[in-house]
Short mmCIF file of C-alpha atoms in Angstrom, two decimals:
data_model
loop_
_atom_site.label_atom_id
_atom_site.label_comp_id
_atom_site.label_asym_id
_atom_site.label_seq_id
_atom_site.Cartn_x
_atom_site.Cartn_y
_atom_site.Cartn_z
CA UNK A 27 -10.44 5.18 -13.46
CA UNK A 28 -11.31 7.37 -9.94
CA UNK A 29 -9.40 6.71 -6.93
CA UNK A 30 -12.38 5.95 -5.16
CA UNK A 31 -12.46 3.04 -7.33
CA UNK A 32 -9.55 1.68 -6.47
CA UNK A 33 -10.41 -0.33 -3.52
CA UNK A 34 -13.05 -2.21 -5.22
CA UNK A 35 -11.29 -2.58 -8.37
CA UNK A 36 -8.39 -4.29 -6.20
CA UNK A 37 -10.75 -6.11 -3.92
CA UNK A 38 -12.39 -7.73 -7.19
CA UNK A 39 -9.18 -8.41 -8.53
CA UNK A 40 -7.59 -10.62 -5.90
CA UNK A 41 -11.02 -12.11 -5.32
CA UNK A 42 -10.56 -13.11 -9.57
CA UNK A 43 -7.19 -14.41 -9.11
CA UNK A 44 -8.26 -16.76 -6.48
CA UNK A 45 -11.80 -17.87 -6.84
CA UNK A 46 -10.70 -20.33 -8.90
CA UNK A 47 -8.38 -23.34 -9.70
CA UNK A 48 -6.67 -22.60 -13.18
CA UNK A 49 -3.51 -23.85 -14.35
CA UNK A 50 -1.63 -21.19 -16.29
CA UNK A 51 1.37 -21.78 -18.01
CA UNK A 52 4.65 -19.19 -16.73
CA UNK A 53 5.35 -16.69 -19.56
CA UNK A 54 8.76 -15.46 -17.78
CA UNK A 55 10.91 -18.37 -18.89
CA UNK A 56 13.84 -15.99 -19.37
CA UNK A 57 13.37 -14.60 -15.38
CA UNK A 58 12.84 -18.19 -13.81
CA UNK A 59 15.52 -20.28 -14.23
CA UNK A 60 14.39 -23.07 -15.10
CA UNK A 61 11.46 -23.52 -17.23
CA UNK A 62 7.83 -24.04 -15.65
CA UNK A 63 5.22 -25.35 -17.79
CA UNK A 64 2.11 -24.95 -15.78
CA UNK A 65 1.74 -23.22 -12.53
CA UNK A 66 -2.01 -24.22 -10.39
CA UNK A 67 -2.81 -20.89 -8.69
CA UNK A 68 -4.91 -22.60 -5.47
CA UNK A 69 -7.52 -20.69 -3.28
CA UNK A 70 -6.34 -18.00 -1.46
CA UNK A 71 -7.95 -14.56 0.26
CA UNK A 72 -6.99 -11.81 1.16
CA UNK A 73 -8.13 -10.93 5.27
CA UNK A 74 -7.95 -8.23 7.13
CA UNK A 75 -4.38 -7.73 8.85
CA UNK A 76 -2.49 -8.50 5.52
CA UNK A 77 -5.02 -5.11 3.94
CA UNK A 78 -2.66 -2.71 5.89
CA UNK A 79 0.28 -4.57 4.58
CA UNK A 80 3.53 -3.82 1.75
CA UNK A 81 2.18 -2.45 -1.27
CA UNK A 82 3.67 -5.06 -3.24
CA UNK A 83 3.10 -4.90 -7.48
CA UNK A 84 5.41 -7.62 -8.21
CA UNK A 85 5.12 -10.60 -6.48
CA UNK A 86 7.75 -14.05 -6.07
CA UNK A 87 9.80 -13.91 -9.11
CA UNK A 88 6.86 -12.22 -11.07
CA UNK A 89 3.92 -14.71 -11.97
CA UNK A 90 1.64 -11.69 -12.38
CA UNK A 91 2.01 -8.01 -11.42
CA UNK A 92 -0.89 -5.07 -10.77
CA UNK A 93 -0.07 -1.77 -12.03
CA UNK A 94 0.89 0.75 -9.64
CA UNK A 95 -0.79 2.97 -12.09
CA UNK A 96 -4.60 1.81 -10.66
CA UNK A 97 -3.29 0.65 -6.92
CA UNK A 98 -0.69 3.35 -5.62
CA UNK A 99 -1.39 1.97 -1.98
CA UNK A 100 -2.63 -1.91 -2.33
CA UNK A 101 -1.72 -4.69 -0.34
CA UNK A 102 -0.95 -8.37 -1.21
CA UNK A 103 0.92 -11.23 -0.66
CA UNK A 104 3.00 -14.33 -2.72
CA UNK A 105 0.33 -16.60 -4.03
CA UNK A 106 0.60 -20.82 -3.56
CA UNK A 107 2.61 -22.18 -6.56
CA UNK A 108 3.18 -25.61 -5.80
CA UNK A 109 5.82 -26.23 -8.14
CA UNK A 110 7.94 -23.40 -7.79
CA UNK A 111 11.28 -23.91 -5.72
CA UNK A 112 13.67 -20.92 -4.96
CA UNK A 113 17.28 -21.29 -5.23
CA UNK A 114 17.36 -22.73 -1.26
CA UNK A 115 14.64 -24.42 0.69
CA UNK A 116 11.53 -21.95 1.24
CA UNK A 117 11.40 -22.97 4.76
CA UNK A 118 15.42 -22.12 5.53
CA UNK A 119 14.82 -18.90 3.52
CA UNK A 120 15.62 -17.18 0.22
CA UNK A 121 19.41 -16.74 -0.77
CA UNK A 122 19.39 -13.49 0.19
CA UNK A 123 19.13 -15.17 4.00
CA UNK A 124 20.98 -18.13 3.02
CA UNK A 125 24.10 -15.71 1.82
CA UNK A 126 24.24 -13.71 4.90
CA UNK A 127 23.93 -16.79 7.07
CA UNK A 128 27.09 -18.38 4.86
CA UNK A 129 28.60 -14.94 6.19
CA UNK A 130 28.10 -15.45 9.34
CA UNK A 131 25.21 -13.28 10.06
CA UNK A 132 23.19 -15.07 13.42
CA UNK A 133 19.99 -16.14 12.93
CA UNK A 134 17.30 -15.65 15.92
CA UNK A 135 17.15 -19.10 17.85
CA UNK A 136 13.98 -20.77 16.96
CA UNK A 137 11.04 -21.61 19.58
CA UNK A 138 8.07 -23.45 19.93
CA UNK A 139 4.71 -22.29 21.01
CA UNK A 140 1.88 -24.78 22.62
CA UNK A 141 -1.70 -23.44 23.27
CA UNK A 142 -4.49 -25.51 24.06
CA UNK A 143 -4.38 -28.50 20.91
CA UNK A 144 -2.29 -26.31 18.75
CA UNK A 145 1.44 -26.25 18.19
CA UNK A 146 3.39 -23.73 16.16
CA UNK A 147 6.97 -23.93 15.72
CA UNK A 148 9.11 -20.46 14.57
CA UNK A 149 12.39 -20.92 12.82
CA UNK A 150 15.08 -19.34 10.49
CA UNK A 151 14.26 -15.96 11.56
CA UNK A 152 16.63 -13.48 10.66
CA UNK A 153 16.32 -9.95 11.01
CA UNK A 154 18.06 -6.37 9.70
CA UNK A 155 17.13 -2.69 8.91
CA UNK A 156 15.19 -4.33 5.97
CA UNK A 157 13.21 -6.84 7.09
CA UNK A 158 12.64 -9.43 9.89
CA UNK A 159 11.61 -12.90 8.11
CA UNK A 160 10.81 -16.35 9.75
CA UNK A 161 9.35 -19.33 9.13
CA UNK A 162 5.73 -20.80 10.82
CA UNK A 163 4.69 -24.58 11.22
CA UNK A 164 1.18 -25.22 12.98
CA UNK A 165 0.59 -28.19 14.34
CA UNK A 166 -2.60 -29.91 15.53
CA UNK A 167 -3.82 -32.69 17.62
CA UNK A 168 -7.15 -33.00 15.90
CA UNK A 169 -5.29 -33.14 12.20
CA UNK A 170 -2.07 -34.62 10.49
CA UNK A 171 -1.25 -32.79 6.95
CA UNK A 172 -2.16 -29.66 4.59
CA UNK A 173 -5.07 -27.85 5.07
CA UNK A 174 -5.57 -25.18 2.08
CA UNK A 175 -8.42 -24.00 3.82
CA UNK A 176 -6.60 -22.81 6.56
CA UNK A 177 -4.04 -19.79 6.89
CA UNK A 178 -2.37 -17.92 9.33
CA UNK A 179 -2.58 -14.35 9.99
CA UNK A 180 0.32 -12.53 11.66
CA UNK A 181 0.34 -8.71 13.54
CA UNK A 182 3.39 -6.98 13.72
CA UNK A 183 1.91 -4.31 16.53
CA UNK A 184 5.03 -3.11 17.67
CA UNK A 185 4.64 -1.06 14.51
CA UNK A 186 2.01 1.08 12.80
CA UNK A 187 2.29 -0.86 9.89
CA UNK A 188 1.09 -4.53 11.30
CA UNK A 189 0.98 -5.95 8.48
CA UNK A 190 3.39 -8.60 7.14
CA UNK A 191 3.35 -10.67 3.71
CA UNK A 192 2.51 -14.03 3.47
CA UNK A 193 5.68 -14.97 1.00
CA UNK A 194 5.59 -18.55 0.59
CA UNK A 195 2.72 -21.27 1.45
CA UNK A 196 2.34 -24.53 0.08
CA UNK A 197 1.52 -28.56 0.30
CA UNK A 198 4.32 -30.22 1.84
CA UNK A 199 5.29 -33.91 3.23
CA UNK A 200 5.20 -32.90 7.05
CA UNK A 201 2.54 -33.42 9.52
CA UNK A 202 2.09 -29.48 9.77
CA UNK A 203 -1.32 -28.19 9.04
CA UNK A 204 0.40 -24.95 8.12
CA UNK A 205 3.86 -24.05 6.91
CA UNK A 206 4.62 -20.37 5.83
CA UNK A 207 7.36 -18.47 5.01
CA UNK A 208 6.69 -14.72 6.74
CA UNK A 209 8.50 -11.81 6.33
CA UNK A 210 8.21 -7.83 7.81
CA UNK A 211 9.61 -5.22 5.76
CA UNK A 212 10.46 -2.31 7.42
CA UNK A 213 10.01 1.62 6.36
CA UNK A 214 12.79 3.84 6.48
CA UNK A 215 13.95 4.33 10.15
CA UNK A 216 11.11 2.12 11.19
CA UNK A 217 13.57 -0.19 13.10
CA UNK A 218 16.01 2.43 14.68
CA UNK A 219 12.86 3.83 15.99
CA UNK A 220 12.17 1.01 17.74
CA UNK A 221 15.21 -0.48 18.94
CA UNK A 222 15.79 3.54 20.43
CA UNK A 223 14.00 2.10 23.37
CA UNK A 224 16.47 -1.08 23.73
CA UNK A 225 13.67 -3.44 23.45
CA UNK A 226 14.61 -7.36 24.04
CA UNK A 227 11.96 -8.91 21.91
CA UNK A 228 9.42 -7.84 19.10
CA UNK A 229 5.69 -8.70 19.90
CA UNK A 230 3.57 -10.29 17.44
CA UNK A 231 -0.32 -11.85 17.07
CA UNK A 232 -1.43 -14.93 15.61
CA UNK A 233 -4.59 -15.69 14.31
CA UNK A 234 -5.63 -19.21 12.41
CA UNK A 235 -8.52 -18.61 10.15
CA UNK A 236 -10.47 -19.90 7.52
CA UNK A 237 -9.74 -18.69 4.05
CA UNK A 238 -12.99 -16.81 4.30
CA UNK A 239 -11.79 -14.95 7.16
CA UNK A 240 -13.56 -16.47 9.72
CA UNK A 241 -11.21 -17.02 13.08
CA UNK A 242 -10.91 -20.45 14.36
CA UNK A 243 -8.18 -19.89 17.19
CA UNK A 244 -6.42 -16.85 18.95
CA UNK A 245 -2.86 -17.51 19.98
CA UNK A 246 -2.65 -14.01 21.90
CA UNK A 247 0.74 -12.31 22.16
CA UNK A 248 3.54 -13.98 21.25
CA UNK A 249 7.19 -12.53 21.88
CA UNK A 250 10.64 -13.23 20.06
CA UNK A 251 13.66 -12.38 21.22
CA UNK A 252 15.97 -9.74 20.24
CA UNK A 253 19.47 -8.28 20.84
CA UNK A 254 19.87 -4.69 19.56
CA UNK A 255 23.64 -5.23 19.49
CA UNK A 256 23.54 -7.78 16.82
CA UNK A 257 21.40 -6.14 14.78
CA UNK A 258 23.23 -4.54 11.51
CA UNK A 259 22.02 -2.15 9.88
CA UNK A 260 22.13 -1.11 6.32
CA UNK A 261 24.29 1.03 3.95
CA UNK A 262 22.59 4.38 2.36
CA UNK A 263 23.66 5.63 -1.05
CA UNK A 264 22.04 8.72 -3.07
CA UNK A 265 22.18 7.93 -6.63
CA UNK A 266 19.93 10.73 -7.71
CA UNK A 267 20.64 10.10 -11.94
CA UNK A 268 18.12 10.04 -14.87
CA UNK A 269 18.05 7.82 -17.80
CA UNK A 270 15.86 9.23 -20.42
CA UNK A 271 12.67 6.50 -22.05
CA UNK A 272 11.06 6.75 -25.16
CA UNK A 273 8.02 7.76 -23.08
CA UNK A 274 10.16 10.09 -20.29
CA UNK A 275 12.13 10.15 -17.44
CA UNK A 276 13.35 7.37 -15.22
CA UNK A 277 15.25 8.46 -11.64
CA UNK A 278 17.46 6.31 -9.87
CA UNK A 279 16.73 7.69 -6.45
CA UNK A 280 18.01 6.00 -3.22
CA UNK A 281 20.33 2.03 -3.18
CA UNK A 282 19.92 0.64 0.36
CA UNK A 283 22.56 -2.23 1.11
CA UNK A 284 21.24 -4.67 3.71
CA UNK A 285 22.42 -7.75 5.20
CA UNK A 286 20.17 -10.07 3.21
CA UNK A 287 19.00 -8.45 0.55
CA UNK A 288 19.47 -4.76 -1.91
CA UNK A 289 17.10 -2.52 -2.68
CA UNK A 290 16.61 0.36 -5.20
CA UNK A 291 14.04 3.19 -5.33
CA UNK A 292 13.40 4.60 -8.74
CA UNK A 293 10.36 6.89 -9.80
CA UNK A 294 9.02 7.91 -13.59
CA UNK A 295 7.75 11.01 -14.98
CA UNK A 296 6.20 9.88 -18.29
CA UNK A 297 4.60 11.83 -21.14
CA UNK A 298 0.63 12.85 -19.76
CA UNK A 299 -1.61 9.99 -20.63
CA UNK A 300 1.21 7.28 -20.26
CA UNK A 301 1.86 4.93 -16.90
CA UNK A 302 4.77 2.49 -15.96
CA UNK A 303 3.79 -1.36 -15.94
CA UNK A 304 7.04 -2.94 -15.26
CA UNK A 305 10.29 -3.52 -16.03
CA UNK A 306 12.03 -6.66 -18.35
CA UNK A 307 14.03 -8.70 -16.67
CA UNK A 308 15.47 -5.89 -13.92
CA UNK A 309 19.19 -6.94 -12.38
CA UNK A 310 21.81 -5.42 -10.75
CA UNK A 311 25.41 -6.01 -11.79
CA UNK A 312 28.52 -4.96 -10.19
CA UNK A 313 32.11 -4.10 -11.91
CA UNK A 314 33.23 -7.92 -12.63
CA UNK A 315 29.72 -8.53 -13.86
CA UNK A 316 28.65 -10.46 -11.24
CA UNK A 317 24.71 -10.21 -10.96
CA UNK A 318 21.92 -10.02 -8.48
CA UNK A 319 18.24 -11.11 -9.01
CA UNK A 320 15.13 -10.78 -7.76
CA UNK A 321 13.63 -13.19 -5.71
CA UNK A 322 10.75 -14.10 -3.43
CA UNK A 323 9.37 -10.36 -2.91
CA UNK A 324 10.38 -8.46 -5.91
CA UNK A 325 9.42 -5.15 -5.60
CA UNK A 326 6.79 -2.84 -3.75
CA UNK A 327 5.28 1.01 -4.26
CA UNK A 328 4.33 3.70 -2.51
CA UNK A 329 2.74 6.02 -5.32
CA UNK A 330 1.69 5.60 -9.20
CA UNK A 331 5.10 7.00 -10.06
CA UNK A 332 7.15 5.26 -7.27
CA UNK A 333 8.69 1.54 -6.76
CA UNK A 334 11.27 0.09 -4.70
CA UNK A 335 13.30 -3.06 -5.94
CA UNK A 336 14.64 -6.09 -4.31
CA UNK A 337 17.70 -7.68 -5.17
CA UNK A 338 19.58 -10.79 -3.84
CA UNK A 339 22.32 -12.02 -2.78
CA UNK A 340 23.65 -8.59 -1.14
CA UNK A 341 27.14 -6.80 -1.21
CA UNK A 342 27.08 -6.22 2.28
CA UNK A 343 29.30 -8.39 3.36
CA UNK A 344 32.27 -8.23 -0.17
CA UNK A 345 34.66 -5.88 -0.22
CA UNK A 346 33.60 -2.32 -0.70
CA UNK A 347 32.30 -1.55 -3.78
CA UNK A 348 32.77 1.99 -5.81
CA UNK A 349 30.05 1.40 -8.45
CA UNK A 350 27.00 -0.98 -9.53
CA UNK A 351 24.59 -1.24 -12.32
CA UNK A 352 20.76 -1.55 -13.13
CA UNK A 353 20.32 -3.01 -15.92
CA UNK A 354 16.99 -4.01 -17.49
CA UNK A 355 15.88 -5.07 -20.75
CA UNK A 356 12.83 -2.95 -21.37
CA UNK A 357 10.42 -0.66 -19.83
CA UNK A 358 6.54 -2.24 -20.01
CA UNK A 359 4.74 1.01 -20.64
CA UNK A 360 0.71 1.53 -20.86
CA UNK A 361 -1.25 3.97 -22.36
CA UNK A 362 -5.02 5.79 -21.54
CA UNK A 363 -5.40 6.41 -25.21
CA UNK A 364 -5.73 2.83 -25.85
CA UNK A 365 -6.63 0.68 -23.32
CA UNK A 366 -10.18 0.76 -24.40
CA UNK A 367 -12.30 -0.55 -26.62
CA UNK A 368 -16.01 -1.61 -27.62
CA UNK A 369 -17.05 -5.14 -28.39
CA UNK A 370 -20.26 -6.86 -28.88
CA UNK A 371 -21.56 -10.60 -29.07
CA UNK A 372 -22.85 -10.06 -32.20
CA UNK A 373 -19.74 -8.84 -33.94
CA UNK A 374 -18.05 -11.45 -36.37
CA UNK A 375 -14.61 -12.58 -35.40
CA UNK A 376 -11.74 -12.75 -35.68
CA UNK A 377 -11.63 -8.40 -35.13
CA UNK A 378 -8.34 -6.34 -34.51
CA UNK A 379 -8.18 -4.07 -32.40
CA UNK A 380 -4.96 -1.39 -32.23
CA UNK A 381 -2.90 -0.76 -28.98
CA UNK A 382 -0.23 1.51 -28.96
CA UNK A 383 0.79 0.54 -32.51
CA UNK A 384 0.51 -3.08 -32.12
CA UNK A 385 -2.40 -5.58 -33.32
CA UNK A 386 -4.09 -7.57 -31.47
CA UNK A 387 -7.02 -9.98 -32.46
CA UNK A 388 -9.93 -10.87 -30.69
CA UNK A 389 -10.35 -14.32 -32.05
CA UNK A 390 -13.55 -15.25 -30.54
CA UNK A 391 -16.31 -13.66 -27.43
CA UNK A 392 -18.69 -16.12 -25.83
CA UNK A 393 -21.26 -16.34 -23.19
CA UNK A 394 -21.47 -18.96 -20.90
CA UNK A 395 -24.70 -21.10 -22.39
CA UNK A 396 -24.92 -19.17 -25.50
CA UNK A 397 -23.78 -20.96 -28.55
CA UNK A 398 -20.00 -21.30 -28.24
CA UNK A 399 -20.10 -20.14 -24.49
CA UNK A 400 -18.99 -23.76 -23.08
CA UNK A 401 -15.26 -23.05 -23.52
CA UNK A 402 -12.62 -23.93 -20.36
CA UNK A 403 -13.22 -20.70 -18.43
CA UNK A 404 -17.14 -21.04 -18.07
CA UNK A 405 -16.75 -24.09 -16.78
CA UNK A 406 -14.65 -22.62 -13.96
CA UNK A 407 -17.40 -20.28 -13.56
CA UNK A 408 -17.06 -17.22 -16.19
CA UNK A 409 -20.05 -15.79 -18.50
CA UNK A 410 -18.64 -13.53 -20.59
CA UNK A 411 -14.91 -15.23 -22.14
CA UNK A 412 -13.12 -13.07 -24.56
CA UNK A 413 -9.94 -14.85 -26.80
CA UNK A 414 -7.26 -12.60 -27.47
CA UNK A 415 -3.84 -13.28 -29.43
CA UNK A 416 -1.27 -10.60 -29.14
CA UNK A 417 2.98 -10.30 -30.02
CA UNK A 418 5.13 -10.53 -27.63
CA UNK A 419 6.29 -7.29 -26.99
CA UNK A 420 2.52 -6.33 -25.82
CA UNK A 421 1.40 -7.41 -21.99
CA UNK A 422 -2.32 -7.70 -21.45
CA UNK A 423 -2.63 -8.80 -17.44
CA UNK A 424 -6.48 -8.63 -16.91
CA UNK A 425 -9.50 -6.76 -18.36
CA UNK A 426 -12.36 -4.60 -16.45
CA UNK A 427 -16.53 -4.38 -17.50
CA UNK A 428 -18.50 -2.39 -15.33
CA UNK A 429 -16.02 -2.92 -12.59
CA UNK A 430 -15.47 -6.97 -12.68
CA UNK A 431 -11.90 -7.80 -13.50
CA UNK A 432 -11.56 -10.82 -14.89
CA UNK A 433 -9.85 -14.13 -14.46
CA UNK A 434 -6.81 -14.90 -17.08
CA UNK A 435 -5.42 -18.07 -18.56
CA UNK A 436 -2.19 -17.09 -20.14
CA UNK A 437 -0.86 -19.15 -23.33
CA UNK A 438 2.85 -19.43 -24.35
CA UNK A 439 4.80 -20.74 -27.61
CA UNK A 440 3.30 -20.29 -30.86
CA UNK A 441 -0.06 -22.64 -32.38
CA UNK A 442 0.31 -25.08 -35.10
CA UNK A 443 0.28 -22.38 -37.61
CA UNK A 444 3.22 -20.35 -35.93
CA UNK A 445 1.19 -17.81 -34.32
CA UNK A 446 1.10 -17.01 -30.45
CA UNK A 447 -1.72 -18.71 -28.63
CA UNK A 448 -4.55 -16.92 -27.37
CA UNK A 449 -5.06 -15.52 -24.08
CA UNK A 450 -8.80 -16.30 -22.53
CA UNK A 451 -9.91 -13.55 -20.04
CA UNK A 452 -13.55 -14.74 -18.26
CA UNK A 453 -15.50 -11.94 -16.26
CA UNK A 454 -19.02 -12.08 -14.52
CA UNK A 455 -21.16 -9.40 -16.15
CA UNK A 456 -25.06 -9.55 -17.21
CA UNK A 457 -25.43 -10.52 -20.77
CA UNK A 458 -25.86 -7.92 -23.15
CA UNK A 459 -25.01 -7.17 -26.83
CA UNK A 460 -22.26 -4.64 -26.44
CA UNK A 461 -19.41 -3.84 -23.56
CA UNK A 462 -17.35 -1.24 -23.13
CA UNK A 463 -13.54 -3.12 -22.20
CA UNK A 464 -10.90 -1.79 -20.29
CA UNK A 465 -7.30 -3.35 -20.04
CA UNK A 466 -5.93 -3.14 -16.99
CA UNK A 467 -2.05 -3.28 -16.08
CA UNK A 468 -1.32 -3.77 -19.46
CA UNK A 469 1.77 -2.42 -21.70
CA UNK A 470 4.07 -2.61 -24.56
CA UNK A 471 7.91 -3.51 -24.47
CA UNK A 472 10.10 -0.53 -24.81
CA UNK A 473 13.37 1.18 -24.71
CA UNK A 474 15.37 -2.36 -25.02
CA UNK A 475 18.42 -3.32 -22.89
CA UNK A 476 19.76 -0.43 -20.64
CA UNK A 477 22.92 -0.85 -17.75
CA UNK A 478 22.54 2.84 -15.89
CA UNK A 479 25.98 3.01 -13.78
CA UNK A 480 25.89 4.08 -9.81
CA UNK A 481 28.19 5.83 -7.90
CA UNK A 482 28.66 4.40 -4.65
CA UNK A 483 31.86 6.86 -3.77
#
């Protein structure tokens, strides 16, 4: 894989994810709290403001991740997942908000904006050194309710980075056309810089467009109010230790204590030929083993070896604390040596096929219109499906043929037989006898539990 590939491969890739309306069951029981069996992943597109945005990998408590390893610079944003909740109501915020409100942390008075037919309402905005967040109801004279194939696109251009991420967006029982749960997250020094000049508001830019891009209404500049001198700002601490993986090196670089949320920067240096997926289940824990999860944006990167973590609720506001923990239990790591492989139509199945160690069996490849090809995911619009079952300690996210990623319907729990269901993975390629596959952002549980102490002294 070339860097210059990387745009399209991501562009293809989001455009997979969304095209279509497929209900996959959650395979992170153990991270969401309460157990989800199907999630509908609705339209959505990515447009042009949110391109500059956060490099995000991991995105609302984790329903799919892209590797850093393929996409050191990409941009994205929390899907629509209908029935997911946080632990407070999306609109008033995530608890890492909620907490520092409890504290006693002021919000940003809310306001209302009128142009033309159009209402939109602002509220729960909070902002720190991390991040400003807020939520967004439009409003319209000419329509009462939820209009998927609408979206708002916000400009931060106070800042070179205009972007923002969309966190939160789905159907709700209010007459807004749009409700959206926004949020800015700020570089390092990216908000001292700018309050240097004592500004008394932040300027933004609204845009309502359809999903395919297409603008339906300007709202122009649009102001919020700030006081520098409530502002707090967040607590630096240089952890600079190494934890030794099967597969390298892991650095514990940087732990920034905000306001509403925590957040650690870590990098790898792995073994040549291996790349960093993710991490299992990834907490912090302090010295009476209280602990701190991730939530709404869970992490983001700035390289193929870099990633900064988000924790909530924070410390800020407790009593001071001399040490903390990361704790995980197990490093998802991929490998180029095997995360290829040759198939063909006219092989028989079921085949195995060996990744790093582990066996995995194609159980069946079909093509839309061509014997078996009538499965689930050509009727959504795939031509080539392939059926994969694979143990649990190996994560295969998506799959790549002559640059087309493909859609994925994940399976959990074990078949009839006490074997773990298949994974389908549909793709739009010309029909042929053989393909060579790539797997994309795709790994194999290592290393186990690990609680790597920090220093705060």
């Amino acid at each position: 894989m070339t860097d210059k590939n990387d745009e399209k491969l991501l562009d293809q890739y989001i455009e997979n994810l969304e095209k279509k309306n497929i209900e996959v069951p959650t395979m992170l029981e153990e991270r969401i709290k309460e157990r989800i069996d199907k999630v509908e992943i609705k339209k959505k597109s990515i447009n042009p403001f949110l391109s500059k945005v956060l490099v995000a990998s991991l995105l609302l408590v984790t329903l799919f991740s892209a590797s850093v390893r393929f996409f050191p610079g990409f941009a994205a944003y929390a899907g629509n997942f209908p029935v997911l909740r946080l632990a407070v109501d999306w609109l008033q915020g995530d608890s890492g908000t909620e907490h520092a409100r409890r504290e006693g942390y002021n919000q940003i008075p809310g306001f209302t904006v009128e142009k033309d037919s159009y209402v939109l309402k602002f509220d729960n905005i909070m902002l720190d050194e991390d991040r400003l967040v807020m939520s967004i109801q439009l409003f319209s004279e000419d329509q009462t309710g939820y209009d998927e194939d609408k979206r708002l696109e916000v400009r931060y251009t106070d800042f070179a980075d205009s972007g923002g991420l969309q966190q939160l967006e789905y159907e709700t029982e209010t007459e807004a056309m749009i409700e959206t749960r926004e949020e800015k997250v700020f570089a390092d020094n990216e908000l001292r810089e700018f309050l240097a000049s004592n500004p008394d508001h932040i300027n933004l830019e609204v845009v309502l467009s359809e999903r395919g891009s297409q603008t339906i209404y300007e709202f122009g500049s649009i102001t919020i109010p700030i006081d520098s001198e409530q502002i707090l700002f967040s607590q630096k601490y240089s952890i600079a230790t190494i934890t030794n993986l099967e597969k390298g090196f892991l650095t514990l670089h940087n732990f920034t204590v905000s306001p509403t949320r925590m957040r650690l920067d870590v990098s790898f240096d792995l073994e040549d030929g291996y790349y960093f997926t993710r991490f299992e289940n990834p907490r912090l824990m302090d010295a009476k083993g209280n602990v701190y999860q991730p939530e709404g944006l869970v992490s983001t990167n700035t390289s193929a070896v870099e990633r900064s973590m988000f924790f909530v609720p924070s410390i800020y506001f407790d009593d001071i604390h001399t040490e903390m923990y990361f704790a995980f239990d197990g490093v998802w790591v991929g490998s180029e040596y095997d995360d290829t492989f040759t198939l063909s139509l006219n092989y028989e199945y079921p085949k195995s096929i060996n990744f790093m160690g582990e066996e995995l069996i194609i159980e069946q490849v079909s093509y839309r219109g061509s014997g078996n090809g009538e499965g689930y995911l050509h009727s959504a619009g795939d031509d080539l499906v392939i059926e994969i079952r694979k143990p649990e300690n190996v994560w295969l996210e998506n799959m790549e043929i002559d640059g087309e990623i493909s859609s994925h319907a994940w399976s959990t729990g074990l078949d009839e037989n006490g074997n773990p269901r298949p994974h389908l993975y549909g793709l739009n390629v010309e029909y042929r006898d053989e393909y060579e596959v790539t797997l994309l952002f795709s790994g194999r549980l290592m290393d186990g539990l690990q609680e790597i102490k920090m220093d705060l002294e």
